[in-house]
mmCIF file of C-alpha atoms in Angstrom:
data_model
loop_
_atom_site.group_PDB
_atom_site.id
_atom_site.type_symbol
_atom_site.label_atom_id
_atom_site.label_comp_id
_atom_site.label_asym_id
_atom_site.label_seq_id
_atom_site.Cartn_x
_atom_site.Cartn_y
_atom_site.Cartn_z
ATOM 1 C CA MET A 198 -13.801 -8.357 19.096
ATOM 2 C CA ILE A 199 -13.502 -12.180 19.005
ATOM 3 C CA PRO A 200 -10.511 -13.275 21.135
ATOM 4 C CA LEU A 201 -7.635 -15.361 19.830
ATOM 5 C CA GLN A 202 -7.976 -19.144 19.726
ATOM 6 C CA THR A 203 -6.841 -21.104 22.778
ATOM 7 C CA LYS A 204 -6.108 -24.765 23.444
ATOM 8 C CA ALA A 205 -9.600 -25.047 24.889
ATOM 9 C CA ASP A 206 -10.870 -24.625 21.322
ATOM 10 C CA ASP A 207 -9.948 -28.268 20.703
ATOM 11 C CA SER A 208 -11.853 -29.765 23.657
ATOM 12 C CA TRP A 209 -14.999 -30.283 21.598
ATOM 13 C CA GLN A 210 -13.101 -32.599 19.259
ATOM 14 C CA GLN A 211 -12.040 -34.774 22.177
ATOM 15 C CA GLN A 212 -15.638 -34.806 23.411
ATOM 16 C CA LEU A 213 -16.709 -35.913 19.956
ATOM 17 C CA ARG A 214 -14.215 -38.783 20.035
ATOM 18 C CA ASP A 215 -15.318 -39.749 23.569
ATOM 19 C CA ALA A 216 -19.032 -40.006 22.705
ATOM 20 C CA ILE A 217 -20.795 -43.019 24.232
ATOM 21 C CA ARG A 218 -21.517 -45.745 21.701
ATOM 22 C CA SER A 219 -22.345 -48.820 23.783
ATOM 23 C CA PRO A 220 -25.462 -49.585 25.860
ATOM 24 C CA ALA A 221 -23.368 -50.849 28.763
ATOM 25 C CA GLU A 222 -21.473 -47.569 28.955
ATOM 26 C CA LEU A 223 -24.670 -45.553 28.670
ATOM 27 C CA ALA A 224 -26.376 -47.625 31.377
ATOM 28 C CA ALA A 225 -23.377 -47.204 33.684
ATOM 29 C CA ALA A 226 -23.396 -43.433 33.174
ATOM 30 C CA LEU A 227 -27.078 -43.318 34.198
ATOM 31 C CA GLY A 228 -26.882 -45.809 37.042
ATOM 32 C CA LEU A 229 -29.193 -48.250 35.257
ATOM 33 C CA GLU A 230 -29.051 -51.977 34.652
ATOM 34 C CA PRO A 231 -28.349 -52.495 30.917
ATOM 35 C CA SER A 232 -31.438 -54.728 30.673
ATOM 36 C CA ARG A 233 -33.666 -51.763 31.604
ATOM 37 C CA LEU A 234 -32.603 -49.772 28.551
ATOM 38 C CA GLY A 235 -34.381 -51.946 25.985
ATOM 39 C CA PHE A 236 -31.404 -51.671 23.652
ATOM 40 C CA SER A 237 -31.680 -53.359 20.237
ATOM 41 C CA ALA A 238 -28.520 -54.583 18.506
ATOM 42 C CA GLN A 239 -30.480 -54.839 15.249
ATOM 43 C CA ALA A 240 -31.509 -51.179 15.434
ATOM 44 C CA ASP A 241 -27.948 -50.226 16.335
ATOM 45 C CA ASP A 242 -26.600 -52.102 13.307
ATOM 46 C CA ASP A 243 -29.002 -50.141 11.108
ATOM 47 C CA PHE A 244 -28.094 -46.772 12.678
ATOM 48 C CA ALA A 245 -25.341 -46.761 15.281
ATOM 49 C CA MET A 246 -25.952 -45.178 18.659
ATOM 50 C CA LYS A 247 -23.761 -42.174 19.461
ATOM 51 C CA VAL A 248 -24.293 -39.621 22.238
ATOM 52 C CA PRO A 249 -21.866 -37.094 23.760
ATOM 53 C CA ARG A 250 -21.269 -37.229 27.499
ATOM 54 C CA ALA A 251 -22.239 -33.574 27.881
ATOM 55 C CA PHE A 252 -25.724 -34.501 26.667
ATOM 56 C CA VAL A 253 -25.884 -37.637 28.828
ATOM 57 C CA GLY A 254 -25.062 -35.392 31.790
ATOM 58 C CA ARG A 255 -28.465 -33.717 31.371
ATOM 59 C CA MET A 256 -30.359 -37.006 31.602
ATOM 60 C CA GLN A 257 -31.984 -38.046 34.875
ATOM 61 C CA PRO A 258 -29.958 -40.848 36.518
ATOM 62 C CA GLY A 259 -31.988 -43.975 37.151
ATOM 63 C CA ASP A 260 -34.788 -42.979 34.749
ATOM 64 C CA ALA A 261 -35.102 -45.431 31.849
ATOM 65 C CA ASP A 262 -37.840 -43.219 30.345
ATOM 66 C CA ASP A 263 -35.853 -39.976 30.432
ATOM 67 C CA PRO A 264 -36.956 -37.830 27.438
ATOM 68 C CA LEU A 265 -33.381 -37.121 26.374
ATOM 69 C CA LEU A 266 -32.473 -40.808 26.606
ATOM 70 C CA ARG A 267 -35.456 -41.762 24.449
ATOM 71 C CA GLN A 268 -34.092 -39.600 21.638
ATOM 72 C CA VAL A 269 -30.759 -41.418 21.372
ATOM 73 C CA LEU A 270 -31.249 -45.037 22.473
ATOM 74 C CA ALA A 271 -31.393 -47.677 19.722
ATOM 75 C CA GLY A 272 -34.541 -49.582 20.698
ATOM 76 C CA SER A 273 -36.527 -52.555 19.437
ATOM 77 C CA ALA A 274 -39.463 -50.376 18.283
ATOM 78 C CA GLU A 275 -37.275 -49.274 15.374
ATOM 79 C CA ASN A 276 -37.318 -52.767 13.882
ATOM 80 C CA ALA A 277 -41.068 -52.959 13.223
ATOM 81 C CA PRO A 278 -42.134 -52.274 9.606
ATOM 82 C CA HIS A 279 -44.645 -49.471 9.035
ATOM 83 C CA PRO A 280 -46.372 -48.725 5.709
ATOM 84 C CA GLY A 281 -45.651 -45.229 4.426
ATOM 85 C CA TYR A 282 -42.266 -44.956 6.145
ATOM 86 C CA SER A 283 -39.249 -44.902 3.833
ATOM 87 C CA ASP A 284 -35.531 -44.211 3.559
ATOM 88 C CA ASP A 285 -36.154 -40.865 1.788
ATOM 89 C CA PRO A 286 -39.229 -39.364 3.462
ATOM 90 C CA VAL A 287 -38.849 -35.773 2.233
ATOM 91 C CA GLY A 288 -37.548 -36.383 -1.289
ATOM 92 C CA GLU A 289 -33.875 -35.438 -1.055
ATOM 93 C CA THR A 290 -32.464 -37.850 -3.632
ATOM 94 C CA GLY A 291 -32.838 -37.965 -7.416
ATOM 95 C CA ALA A 292 -33.631 -34.612 -9.029
ATOM 96 C CA ALA A 293 -33.372 -32.808 -5.679
ATOM 97 C CA ASN A 294 -29.689 -33.848 -5.470
ATOM 98 C CA PRO A 295 -28.422 -32.365 -8.776
ATOM 99 C CA VAL A 296 -24.707 -32.415 -7.917
ATOM 100 C CA PRO A 297 -22.880 -34.096 -5.018
ATOM 101 C CA GLY A 298 -23.329 -32.169 -1.783
ATOM 102 C CA ILE A 299 -26.290 -30.067 -2.984
ATOM 103 C CA ILE A 300 -29.963 -30.582 -2.116
ATOM 104 C CA HIS A 301 -32.059 -28.074 -4.055
ATOM 105 C CA LYS A 302 -35.817 -28.351 -3.498
ATOM 106 C CA TYR A 303 -37.055 -24.817 -2.849
ATOM 107 C CA HIS A 304 -36.869 -21.522 -4.723
ATOM 108 C CA GLY A 305 -34.217 -19.050 -3.587
ATOM 109 C CA ARG A 306 -32.336 -21.376 -1.262
ATOM 110 C CA LEU A 307 -30.521 -24.670 -1.234
ATOM 111 C CA LEU A 308 -28.736 -26.945 1.173
ATOM 112 C CA MET A 309 -25.115 -28.107 1.236
ATOM 113 C CA THR A 310 -24.235 -31.361 3.031
ATOM 114 C CA VAL A 311 -21.009 -30.161 4.589
ATOM 115 C CA ALA A 312 -20.427 -33.257 6.718
ATOM 116 C CA SER A 313 -21.858 -36.757 6.850
ATOM 117 C CA GLY A 314 -21.488 -37.273 10.596
ATOM 118 C CA CYS A 315 -23.201 -35.799 13.639
ATOM 119 C CA ALA A 316 -22.181 -35.371 17.246
ATOM 120 C CA VAL A 317 -25.304 -37.292 18.270
ATOM 121 C CA ASN A 318 -27.367 -39.821 16.348
ATOM 122 C CA CYS A 319 -31.010 -38.950 16.978
ATOM 123 C CA ARG A 320 -33.212 -41.991 16.430
ATOM 124 C CA TYR A 321 -35.874 -39.992 14.518
ATOM 125 C CA CYS A 322 -33.352 -38.442 12.083
ATOM 126 C CA PHE A 323 -34.916 -38.078 8.641
ATOM 127 C CA ARG A 324 -31.478 -38.507 7.038
ATOM 128 C CA ARG A 325 -30.527 -41.678 8.895
ATOM 129 C CA HIS A 326 -30.547 -43.521 5.519
ATOM 130 C CA PHE A 327 -29.287 -40.654 3.315
ATOM 131 C CA PRO A 328 -26.601 -41.703 0.765
ATOM 132 C CA TYR A 329 -23.761 -39.706 2.283
ATOM 133 C CA GLY A 330 -21.229 -41.834 0.429
ATOM 134 C CA GLU A 331 -22.469 -40.277 -2.816
ATOM 135 C CA ASN A 332 -22.329 -36.770 -1.341
ATOM 136 C CA GLN A 333 -18.852 -36.646 0.197
ATOM 137 C CA LEU A 334 -17.222 -33.614 -1.382
ATOM 138 C CA SER A 335 -13.751 -33.892 -2.821
ATOM 139 C CA ARG A 336 -11.974 -30.623 -3.597
ATOM 140 C CA ARG A 337 -13.193 -30.840 -7.223
ATOM 141 C CA GLU A 338 -16.769 -31.604 -6.193
ATOM 142 C CA TRP A 339 -16.638 -28.754 -3.682
ATOM 143 C CA GLN A 340 -15.834 -26.392 -6.536
ATOM 144 C CA ASP A 341 -18.636 -27.912 -8.623
ATOM 145 C CA ALA A 342 -21.090 -27.227 -5.777
ATOM 146 C CA ILE A 343 -19.967 -23.591 -5.516
ATOM 147 C CA ALA A 344 -20.197 -23.268 -9.312
ATOM 148 C CA TYR A 345 -23.785 -24.558 -9.171
ATOM 149 C CA ILE A 346 -24.645 -21.843 -6.634
ATOM 150 C CA ARG A 347 -22.858 -19.145 -8.611
ATOM 151 C CA ALA A 348 -24.720 -20.101 -11.805
ATOM 152 C CA ASP A 349 -28.195 -19.713 -10.259
ATOM 153 C CA THR A 350 -28.726 -16.071 -9.387
ATOM 154 C CA SER A 351 -32.077 -16.833 -7.740
ATOM 155 C CA ILE A 352 -30.234 -18.410 -4.791
ATOM 156 C CA THR A 353 -29.871 -15.858 -2.004
ATOM 157 C CA GLU A 354 -29.552 -18.235 0.947
ATOM 158 C CA VAL A 355 -27.281 -21.244 1.405
ATOM 159 C CA ILE A 356 -28.075 -23.671 4.220
ATOM 160 C CA LEU A 357 -25.194 -25.668 5.679
ATOM 161 C CA SER A 358 -26.360 -29.035 6.930
ATOM 162 C CA GLY A 359 -25.272 -32.638 6.945
ATOM 163 C CA GLY A 360 -24.965 -34.648 9.133
ATOM 164 C CA ASP A 361 -24.026 -31.670 11.220
ATOM 165 C CA PRO A 362 -21.920 -28.998 9.508
ATOM 166 C CA LEU A 363 -20.212 -28.023 12.771
ATOM 167 C CA VAL A 364 -18.388 -31.357 12.991
ATOM 168 C CA ALA A 365 -16.245 -29.908 10.190
ATOM 169 C CA ARG A 366 -12.974 -28.198 11.148
ATOM 170 C CA ASP A 367 -12.899 -24.436 11.543
ATOM 171 C CA ASP A 368 -10.522 -24.020 8.611
ATOM 172 C CA THR A 369 -12.904 -26.005 6.380
ATOM 173 C CA LEU A 370 -15.861 -23.871 7.431
ATOM 174 C CA SER A 371 -13.834 -20.684 6.985
ATOM 175 C CA ALA A 372 -12.808 -21.629 3.436
ATOM 176 C CA LEU A 373 -16.423 -22.433 2.595
ATOM 177 C CA MET A 374 -17.616 -19.126 4.020
ATOM 178 C CA ASP A 375 -15.019 -17.268 1.962
ATOM 179 C CA ALA A 376 -16.239 -19.015 -1.187
ATOM 180 C CA LEU A 377 -19.907 -18.325 -0.468
ATOM 181 C CA ALA A 378 -19.294 -14.711 0.556
ATOM 182 C CA ALA A 379 -17.667 -14.180 -2.853
ATOM 183 C CA VAL A 380 -20.923 -15.103 -4.655
ATOM 184 C CA PRO A 381 -22.681 -11.742 -5.126
ATOM 185 C CA HIS A 382 -26.274 -13.011 -4.917
ATOM 186 C CA VAL A 383 -25.780 -15.021 -1.703
ATOM 187 C CA THR A 384 -26.790 -12.717 1.151
ATOM 188 C CA THR A 385 -27.588 -15.187 3.948
ATOM 189 C CA LEU A 386 -25.844 -18.216 5.375
ATOM 190 C CA ARG A 387 -28.009 -20.502 7.488
ATOM 191 C CA ILE A 388 -26.450 -23.249 9.624
ATOM 192 C CA HIS A 389 -28.598 -26.131 10.891
ATOM 193 C CA THR A 390 -26.860 -27.750 13.836
ATOM 194 C CA ARG A 391 -27.350 -29.635 17.086
ATOM 195 C CA LEU A 392 -23.742 -29.257 18.241
ATOM 196 C CA PRO A 393 -24.133 -26.123 20.415
ATOM 197 C CA VAL A 394 -26.832 -28.068 22.289
ATOM 198 C CA VAL A 395 -25.130 -31.457 22.675
ATOM 199 C CA ILE A 396 -21.510 -30.173 22.936
ATOM 200 C CA PRO A 397 -21.719 -26.465 23.845
ATOM 201 C CA ASP A 398 -17.903 -26.230 23.912
ATOM 202 C CA ARG A 399 -18.042 -26.373 20.105
ATOM 203 C CA VAL A 400 -18.812 -22.641 20.138
ATOM 204 C CA THR A 401 -15.217 -21.424 20.224
ATOM 205 C CA PRO A 402 -13.565 -18.189 19.115
ATOM 206 C CA GLY A 403 -12.230 -20.121 16.136
ATOM 207 C CA LEU A 404 -15.717 -21.182 15.095
ATOM 208 C CA LEU A 405 -17.054 -17.645 15.423
ATOM 209 C CA ARG A 406 -14.289 -16.333 13.190
ATOM 210 C CA ALA A 407 -14.996 -19.098 10.687
ATOM 211 C CA ILE A 408 -18.735 -18.499 10.239
ATOM 212 C CA CYS A 409 -19.032 -14.702 10.456
ATOM 213 C CA ARG A 410 -18.280 -12.410 7.510
ATOM 214 C CA PRO A 411 -19.053 -8.725 6.850
ATOM 215 C CA GLY A 412 -21.831 -8.290 4.322
ATOM 216 C CA ILE A 413 -23.431 -11.712 4.780
ATOM 217 C CA ALA A 414 -26.003 -12.510 7.469
ATOM 218 C CA THR A 415 -25.345 -15.626 9.533
ATOM 219 C CA VAL A 416 -28.379 -17.432 10.939
ATOM 220 C CA MET A 417 -28.037 -20.529 13.119
ATOM 221 C CA VAL A 418 -30.983 -22.871 13.591
ATOM 222 C CA LEU A 419 -30.417 -24.992 16.668
ATOM 223 C CA HIS A 420 -32.250 -28.241 17.291
ATOM 224 C CA SER A 421 -33.605 -28.778 20.781
ATOM 225 C CA ASN A 422 -36.687 -30.816 21.654
ATOM 226 C CA HIS A 423 -36.986 -30.699 25.451
ATOM 227 C CA PRO A 424 -36.366 -28.019 28.106
ATOM 228 C CA ASN A 425 -33.859 -30.244 29.931
ATOM 229 C CA GLU A 426 -31.548 -29.887 26.937
ATOM 230 C CA VAL A 427 -31.151 -26.140 27.499
ATOM 231 C CA ASP A 428 -28.883 -25.790 30.525
ATOM 232 C CA THR A 429 -26.483 -22.992 31.533
ATOM 233 C CA THR A 430 -23.735 -24.294 29.233
ATOM 234 C CA VAL A 431 -26.068 -24.144 26.230
ATOM 235 C CA ALA A 432 -27.207 -20.653 27.231
ATOM 236 C CA ALA A 433 -23.566 -19.550 27.478
ATOM 237 C CA ALA A 434 -22.807 -20.974 24.021
ATOM 238 C CA ALA A 435 -25.853 -19.164 22.636
ATOM 239 C CA GLY A 436 -24.611 -15.959 24.254
ATOM 240 C CA ARG A 437 -21.251 -16.266 22.507
ATOM 241 C CA LEU A 438 -22.997 -16.731 19.168
ATOM 242 C CA ARG A 439 -25.248 -13.709 19.703
ATOM 243 C CA GLU A 440 -22.307 -11.523 20.682
ATOM 244 C CA ALA A 441 -20.704 -12.430 17.341
ATOM 245 C CA GLY A 442 -23.832 -11.236 15.518
ATOM 246 C CA VAL A 443 -25.410 -14.622 14.761
ATOM 247 C CA THR A 444 -29.222 -14.751 14.668
ATOM 248 C CA LEU A 445 -30.423 -17.743 16.698
ATOM 249 C CA LEU A 446 -33.557 -19.787 16.033
ATOM 250 C CA ASN A 447 -34.656 -23.235 17.182
ATOM 251 C CA GLN A 448 -36.505 -26.052 15.498
ATOM 252 C CA SER A 449 -37.975 -29.069 17.247
ATOM 253 C CA VAL A 450 -39.563 -32.331 16.212
ATOM 254 C CA LEU A 451 -42.774 -33.348 17.952
ATOM 255 C CA LEU A 452 -42.001 -36.727 19.532
ATOM 256 C CA THR A 453 -44.185 -39.124 21.499
ATOM 257 C CA GLY A 454 -42.819 -39.593 25.005
ATOM 258 C CA VAL A 455 -40.440 -36.644 24.665
ATOM 259 C CA ASN A 456 -42.314 -33.370 24.146
ATOM 260 C CA ASP A 457 -45.914 -34.257 23.277
ATOM 261 C CA SER A 458 -47.464 -32.037 25.945
ATOM 262 C CA ALA A 459 -48.268 -28.341 26.013
ATOM 263 C CA ASP A 460 -46.498 -28.014 29.359
ATOM 264 C CA THR A 461 -43.240 -29.421 27.960
ATOM 265 C CA LEU A 462 -43.443 -27.268 24.830
ATOM 266 C CA SER A 463 -44.140 -24.187 26.958
ATOM 267 C CA ARG A 464 -41.150 -24.874 29.194
ATOM 268 C CA LEU A 465 -38.969 -25.473 26.119
ATOM 269 C CA SER A 466 -39.957 -22.124 24.599
ATOM 270 C CA SER A 467 -39.294 -20.386 27.915
ATOM 271 C CA ALA A 468 -35.861 -22.015 28.255
ATOM 272 C CA LEU A 469 -34.956 -21.106 24.679
ATOM 273 C CA PHE A 470 -36.094 -17.502 25.045
ATOM 274 C CA GLY A 471 -34.118 -17.219 28.266
ATOM 275 C CA ALA A 472 -31.053 -18.300 26.298
ATOM 276 C CA GLY A 473 -31.730 -15.740 23.558
ATOM 277 C CA VAL A 474 -33.072 -18.251 21.024
ATOM 278 C CA LEU A 475 -36.431 -17.792 19.284
ATOM 279 C CA PRO A 476 -38.667 -20.835 18.669
ATOM 280 C CA TYR A 477 -38.990 -21.184 14.880
ATOM 281 C CA TYR A 478 -40.476 -24.505 13.781
ATOM 282 C CA VAL A 479 -41.972 -27.545 15.424
ATOM 283 C CA HIS A 480 -42.048 -30.340 12.854
ATOM 284 C CA LEU A 481 -44.358 -33.256 12.564
ATOM 285 C CA LEU A 482 -42.188 -36.346 12.369
ATOM 286 C CA ASP A 483 -40.770 -37.044 8.922
ATOM 287 C CA ARG A 484 -41.857 -40.579 8.018
ATOM 288 C CA VAL A 485 -38.420 -42.175 7.996
ATOM 289 C CA ARG A 486 -38.019 -45.931 8.378
ATOM 290 C CA GLY A 487 -37.286 -46.830 11.998
ATOM 291 C CA ALA A 488 -38.971 -43.833 13.652
ATOM 292 C CA ALA A 489 -42.718 -44.521 13.468
ATOM 293 C CA HIS A 490 -42.997 -45.045 17.228
ATOM 294 C CA PHE A 491 -42.217 -41.336 17.740
ATOM 295 C CA ALA A 492 -45.098 -40.088 15.556
ATOM 296 C CA VAL A 493 -47.704 -37.705 16.975
ATOM 297 C CA ASP A 494 -51.031 -37.586 15.135
ATOM 298 C CA GLU A 495 -51.578 -34.365 13.150
ATOM 299 C CA THR A 496 -54.821 -33.561 14.942
ATOM 300 C CA ARG A 497 -53.128 -33.903 18.325
ATOM 301 C CA ALA A 498 -50.176 -31.831 17.101
ATOM 302 C CA ARG A 499 -52.509 -29.013 16.085
ATOM 303 C CA GLU A 500 -54.202 -29.172 19.495
ATOM 304 C CA LEU A 501 -50.840 -28.996 21.279
ATOM 305 C CA VAL A 502 -49.734 -25.901 19.381
ATOM 306 C CA GLY A 503 -53.172 -24.354 19.955
ATOM 307 C CA GLU A 504 -52.793 -24.940 23.695
ATOM 308 C CA LEU A 505 -49.316 -23.436 23.549
ATOM 309 C CA ALA A 506 -50.644 -20.333 21.776
ATOM 310 C CA VAL A 507 -53.247 -19.820 24.514
ATOM 311 C CA ARG A 508 -50.668 -20.212 27.299
ATOM 312 C CA CYS A 509 -47.788 -18.193 25.847
ATOM 313 C CA PRO A 510 -46.929 -14.936 24.096
ATOM 314 C CA GLY A 511 -46.834 -15.212 20.312
ATOM 315 C CA TYR A 512 -43.050 -15.185 20.085
ATOM 316 C CA PHE A 513 -42.954 -18.352 22.201
ATOM 317 C CA VAL A 514 -45.064 -20.284 19.672
ATOM 318 C CA PRO A 515 -43.180 -22.064 16.865
ATOM 319 C CA ARG A 516 -44.874 -22.689 13.527
ATOM 320 C CA LEU A 517 -46.203 -26.234 13.209
ATOM 321 C CA VAL A 518 -45.058 -27.646 9.866
ATOM 322 C CA ARG A 519 -44.880 -30.810 7.845
ATOM 323 C CA GLU A 520 -42.333 -31.393 5.092
ATOM 324 C CA SER A 521 -43.363 -33.662 2.222
ATOM 325 C CA SER A 522 -41.635 -34.919 -0.876
ATOM 326 C CA GLY A 523 -42.272 -32.889 -4.022
ATOM 327 C CA GLU A 524 -43.817 -29.812 -2.387
ATOM 328 C CA GLY A 525 -42.504 -26.301 -3.000
ATOM 329 C CA SER A 526 -42.107 -25.493 0.683
ATOM 330 C CA LYS A 527 -42.848 -26.826 4.136
ATOM 331 C CA ARG A 528 -46.594 -26.840 4.780
ATOM 332 C CA GLU A 529 -47.743 -24.854 7.801
ATOM 333 C CA LEU A 530 -50.538 -26.470 9.810
ATOM 334 C CA THR A 531 -53.143 -24.326 11.552
ATOM 335 C CA PRO A 532 -53.269 -24.725 15.345
ATOM 336 C CA ARG A 533 -56.458 -26.151 16.808
ATOM 337 C CA TYR A 534 -57.472 -24.039 19.785
ATOM 338 C CA PRO A 535 -58.848 -25.703 22.945
ATOM 339 C CA TYR A 536 -62.347 -24.218 22.886
#
């Protein structure tokens, strides 16, 4: 039984409003001189820095190379041009965006952009240049999106994404769940979110009521890249989701200077499993403009996952994948074993 909503249910919204957006404030929180951060105003103008204090609290004070800090700091490396990097690296505009709010690339499933904003702006985000202004759903467009899903009986899974879908209000999510649960051929709802990691207080009784319905499976794919992200508050949030019947998976992005070692990936899988979350995917970086400095070479990526497979039980090893524009699915890459 999910308990009644309390005033504490609203604390996540205040945390969202209080997110750090300036380098001076971030430096002060970490006990660093602002000059040591390597902040770039040009990169920030292109994609504004935003990071919740709960996430900053897991960074190592005084460490300008902290792996969590590297993921969120607008730095000068983003300004360098790189051939092959674009604003739409995985082909989500044009024909893949048939009606506002819908991205439909793969058979049997599609994605709804429920919200344009996130709780944290990750510098490697493949949608950092996505045309959210053309995909903001009015009430009429919302109905058009549901009608599109209802008309295609091959669609059994709807993926809520964004931005981050959990920045939406509980009543908005609940209304959407009601509409999707009423479509007979939709059997699974998948939610891709970073909020339970960066603001664990988002997992409230109100949210659990909003996203869980009899007769439809709810799967939540979290996004965590480093073991330091998975603390006791994240584990507690994951526990609340599991108790409500939500299946929990995790996807990561392989990032230079963040998690490009077998030891880090092993510790991440262990931390996730301890929190009741199964590693699902580790992605090669999507080639989005501004993120080339994070890229890990495919050969090295295959070696890392091969090393992880040797060190760990199979359920600790996420599938290494690359997503490319125009393909019918993500492409799984075979690990390269260290012998």
